[in-house]
Amino acid sequence: GKTPKITCTVKIHHGQVVSVTCKETRSHGARAVLSLSRGKRIVGWGQGTIGHPIALHHRARLRGRYVLTVTVLGGPHTKVRVRF
């Protein structure tokens, strides 16, 4: 099919609960991989289908500025700056 276009928004609830909403056009049911990074270090990760909730796993408390990268398998990627 066509290469999807992705737009993402990030909301932080009660300090540590992160909800990421990604919408795509031109494709349905695409698989996505999420990575939360600070500098070159990846501190959070997750994967799932766009349009459904995706859990973002992380090991330590998140504080400060991060970059959330959403990559569609076989397609483009989108970067969103996040602040906790």
mmCIF file with all atom_site columns, C-alpha atoms in Angstrom:
data_model
loop_
_atom_site.group_PDB
_atom_site.id
_atom_site.type_symbol
_atom_site.label_atom_id
_atom_site.label_alt_id
_atom_site.label_comp_id
_atom_site.label_asym_id
_atom_site.label_entity_id
_atom_site.label_seq_id
_atom_site.pdbx_PDB_ins_code
_atom_site.Cartn_x
_atom_site.Cartn_y
_atom_site.Cartn_z
_atom_site.occupancy
_atom_site.B_iso_or_equiv
_atom_site.pdbx_formal_charge
_atom_site.auth_seq_id
_atom_site.auth_comp_id
_atom_site.auth_asym_id
_atom_site.auth_atom_id
_atom_site.pdbx_PDB_model_num
ATOM 1  C CA . GLY A 1 1  ? 0.000  0.000  0.000  1.00 0.00 ? 1  GLY A CA 1
ATOM 2  C CA . LYS A 1 2  ? 0.922  3.651  0.180  1.00 0.00 ? 2  LYS A CA 1
ATOM 3  C CA . THR A 1 3  ? 3.439  4.996  2.665  1.00 0.00 ? 3  THR A CA 1
ATOM 4  C CA . PRO A 1 4  ? 1.556  6.316  5.712  1.00 0.00 ? 4  PRO A CA 1
ATOM 5  C CA . LYS A 1 5  ? 1.920  9.815  7.134  1.00 0.00 ? 5  LYS A CA 1
ATOM 6  C CA . ILE A 1 6  ? 2.006  9.930  10.942 1.00 0.00 ? 6  ILE A CA 1
ATOM 7  C CA . THR A 1 7  ? 1.219  12.734 13.382 1.00 0.00 ? 7  THR A CA 1
ATOM 8  C CA . CYS A 1 8  ? 1.668  12.185 17.128 1.00 0.00 ? 8  CYS A CA 1
ATOM 9  C CA . THR A 1 9  ? 0.719  14.058 20.279 1.00 0.00 ? 9  THR A CA 1
ATOM 10 C CA . VAL A 1 10 ? 1.938  13.253 23.788 1.00 0.00 ? 10 VAL A CA 1
ATOM 11 C CA . LYS A 1 11 ? 0.043  13.901 27.028 1.00 0.00 ? 11 LYS A CA 1
ATOM 12 C CA . ILE A 1 12 ? 1.420  13.422 30.534 1.00 0.00 ? 12 ILE A CA 1
ATOM 13 C CA . HIS A 1 13 ? -1.087 12.629 33.283 1.00 0.00 ? 13 HIS A CA 1
ATOM 14 C CA . HIS A 1 14 ? -0.250 12.802 36.998 1.00 0.00 ? 14 HIS A CA 1
ATOM 15 C CA . GLY A 1 15 ? 3.490  13.047 36.442 1.00 0.00 ? 15 GLY A CA 1
ATOM 16 C CA . GLN A 1 16 ? 4.342  9.579  35.127 1.00 0.00 ? 16 GLN A CA 1
ATOM 17 C CA . VAL A 1 17 ? 1.431  8.219  33.050 1.00 0.00 ? 17 VAL A CA 1
ATOM 18 C CA . VAL A 1 18 ? 2.230  8.918  29.399 1.00 0.00 ? 18 VAL A CA 1
ATOM 19 C CA . SER A 1 19 ? -0.377 8.679  26.652 1.00 0.00 ? 19 SER A CA 1
ATOM 20 C CA . VAL A 1 20 ? 0.736  8.923  23.047 1.00 0.00 ? 20 VAL A CA 1
ATOM 21 C CA . THR A 1 21 ? -1.869 9.420  20.340 1.00 0.00 ? 21 THR A CA 1
ATOM 22 C CA . CYS A 1 22 ? -0.707 8.745  16.781 1.00 0.00 ? 22 CYS A CA 1
ATOM 23 C CA . LYS A 1 23 ? -2.892 9.161  13.725 1.00 0.00 ? 23 LYS A CA 1
ATOM 24 C CA . GLU A 1 24 ? -2.036 7.929  10.272 1.00 0.00 ? 24 GLU A CA 1
ATOM 25 C CA . THR A 1 25 ? -3.352 8.567  6.798  1.00 0.00 ? 25 THR A CA 1
ATOM 26 C CA . ARG A 1 26 ? -3.062 6.470  3.642  1.00 0.00 ? 26 ARG A CA 1
ATOM 27 C CA . SER A 1 27 ? -2.675 3.154  5.498  1.00 0.00 ? 27 SER A CA 1
ATOM 28 C CA . HIS A 1 28 ? -4.567 1.087  8.060  1.00 0.00 ? 28 HIS A CA 1
ATOM 29 C CA . GLY A 1 29 ? -3.352 -1.299 10.729 1.00 0.00 ? 29 GLY A CA 1
ATOM 30 C CA . ALA A 1 30 ? 0.342  -0.473 10.371 1.00 0.00 ? 30 ALA A CA 1
ATOM 31 C CA . ARG A 1 31 ? 2.756  -1.691 13.064 1.00 0.00 ? 31 ARG A CA 1
ATOM 32 C CA . ALA A 1 32 ? 4.746  0.961  14.887 1.00 0.00 ? 32 ALA A CA 1
ATOM 33 C CA . VAL A 1 33 ? 7.815  0.927  17.112 1.00 0.00 ? 33 VAL A CA 1
ATOM 34 C CA . LEU A 1 34 ? 8.204  3.673  19.743 1.00 0.00 ? 34 LEU A CA 1
ATOM 35 C CA . SER A 1 35 ? 11.457 4.707  21.366 1.00 0.00 ? 35 SER A CA 1
ATOM 36 C CA . LEU A 1 36 ? 11.961 7.380  24.009 1.00 0.00 ? 36 LEU A CA 1
ATOM 37 C CA . SER A 1 37 ? 15.502 8.717  24.020 1.00 0.00 ? 37 SER A CA 1
ATOM 38 C CA . ARG A 1 38 ? 17.653 11.274 25.773 1.00 0.00 ? 38 ARG A CA 1
ATOM 39 C CA . GLY A 1 39 ? 20.714 12.086 23.724 1.00 0.00 ? 39 GLY A CA 1
ATOM 40 C CA . LYS A 1 40 ? 21.838 8.796  22.180 1.00 0.00 ? 40 LYS A CA 1
ATOM 41 C CA . ARG A 1 41 ? 20.488 6.640  25.003 1.00 0.00 ? 41 ARG A CA 1
ATOM 42 C CA . ILE A 1 42 ? 17.116 4.912  24.646 1.00 0.00 ? 42 ILE A CA 1
ATOM 43 C CA . VAL A 1 43 ? 15.274 4.975  27.975 1.00 0.00 ? 43 VAL A CA 1
ATOM 44 C CA . GLY A 1 44 ? 11.796 3.807  26.901 1.00 0.00 ? 44 GLY A CA 1
ATOM 45 C CA . TRP A 1 45 ? 10.354 1.550  24.223 1.00 0.00 ? 45 TRP A CA 1
ATOM 46 C CA . GLY A 1 46 ? 7.145  -0.015 22.958 1.00 0.00 ? 46 GLY A CA 1
ATOM 47 C CA . GLN A 1 47 ? 5.508  -1.491 19.879 1.00 0.00 ? 47 GLN A CA 1
ATOM 48 C CA . GLY A 1 48 ? 2.008  -2.115 18.598 1.00 0.00 ? 48 GLY A CA 1
ATOM 49 C CA . THR A 1 49 ? -0.593 -1.222 16.013 1.00 0.00 ? 49 THR A CA 1
ATOM 50 C CA . ILE A 1 50 ? -1.311 2.428  15.238 1.00 0.00 ? 50 ILE A CA 1
ATOM 51 C CA . GLY A 1 51 ? -4.798 3.364  16.348 1.00 0.00 ? 51 GLY A CA 1
ATOM 52 C CA . HIS A 1 52 ? -4.612 1.145  19.444 1.00 0.00 ? 52 HIS A CA 1
ATOM 53 C CA . PRO A 1 53 ? -3.023 1.899  22.843 1.00 0.00 ? 53 PRO A CA 1
ATOM 54 C CA . ILE A 1 54 ? 0.713  1.157  22.966 1.00 0.00 ? 54 ILE A CA 1
ATOM 55 C CA . ALA A 1 55 ? 2.407  0.710  26.344 1.00 0.00 ? 55 ALA A CA 1
ATOM 56 C CA . LEU A 1 56 ? 5.664  2.605  26.732 1.00 0.00 ? 56 LEU A CA 1
ATOM 57 C CA . HIS A 1 57 ? 8.046  0.614  28.956 1.00 0.00 ? 57 HIS A CA 1
ATOM 58 C CA . HIS A 1 58 ? 10.773 2.359  30.939 1.00 0.00 ? 58 HIS A CA 1
ATOM 59 C CA . ARG A 1 59 ? 13.127 1.309  33.731 1.00 0.00 ? 59 ARG A CA 1
ATOM 60 C CA . ALA A 1 60 ? 13.568 4.449  35.797 1.00 0.00 ? 60 ALA A CA 1
ATOM 61 C CA . ARG A 1 61 ? 11.589 7.562  36.646 1.00 0.00 ? 61 ARG A CA 1
ATOM 62 C CA . LEU A 1 62 ? 11.315 9.967  33.718 1.00 0.00 ? 62 LEU A CA 1
ATOM 63 C CA . ARG A 1 63 ? 12.313 13.574 34.379 1.00 0.00 ? 63 ARG A CA 1
ATOM 64 C CA . GLY A 1 64 ? 13.459 16.248 31.939 1.00 0.00 ? 64 GLY A CA 1
ATOM 65 C CA . ARG A 1 65 ? 13.424 16.464 28.154 1.00 0.00 ? 65 ARG A CA 1
ATOM 66 C CA . TYR A 1 66 ? 13.199 13.478 25.834 1.00 0.00 ? 66 TYR A CA 1
ATOM 67 C CA . VAL A 1 67 ? 12.548 12.736 22.168 1.00 0.00 ? 67 VAL A CA 1
ATOM 68 C CA . LEU A 1 68 ? 9.830  10.232 21.273 1.00 0.00 ? 68 LEU A CA 1
ATOM 69 C CA . THR A 1 69 ? 10.463 8.545  17.911 1.00 0.00 ? 69 THR A CA 1
ATOM 70 C CA . VAL A 1 70 ? 7.621  6.650  16.239 1.00 0.00 ? 70 VAL A CA 1
ATOM 71 C CA . THR A 1 71 ? 8.696  4.423  13.344 1.00 0.00 ? 71 THR A CA 1
ATOM 72 C CA . VAL A 1 72 ? 6.277  2.584  11.062 1.00 0.00 ? 72 VAL A CA 1
ATOM 73 C CA . LEU A 1 73 ? 7.740  -0.710 9.963  1.00 0.00 ? 73 LEU A CA 1
ATOM 74 C CA . GLY A 1 74 ? 8.676  -0.335 6.310  1.00 0.00 ? 74 GLY A CA 1
ATOM 75 C CA . GLY A 1 75 ? 7.805  3.364  6.320  1.00 0.00 ? 75 GLY A CA 1
ATOM 76 C CA . PRO A 1 76 ? 8.680  6.802  7.720  1.00 0.00 ? 76 PRO A CA 1
ATOM 77 C CA . HIS A 1 77 ? 9.352  7.954  11.269 1.00 0.00 ? 77 HIS A CA 1
ATOM 78 C CA . THR A 1 78 ? 8.139  10.920 13.308 1.00 0.00 ? 78 THR A CA 1
ATOM 79 C CA . LYS A 1 79 ? 9.909  12.666 16.194 1.00 0.00 ? 79 LYS A CA 1
ATOM 80 C CA . VAL A 1 80 ? 8.113  14.498 19.015 1.00 0.00 ? 80 VAL A CA 1
ATOM 81 C CA . ARG A 1 81 ? 9.844  16.402 21.824 1.00 0.00 ? 81 ARG A CA 1
ATOM 82 C CA . VAL A 1 82 ? 8.505  15.470 25.275 1.00 0.00 ? 82 VAL A CA 1
ATOM 83 C CA . ARG A 1 83 ? 9.071  17.143 28.640 1.00 0.00 ? 83 ARG A CA 1
ATOM 84 C CA . PHE A 1 84 ? 8.360  15.456 31.994 1.00 0.00 ? 84 PHE A CA 1
#
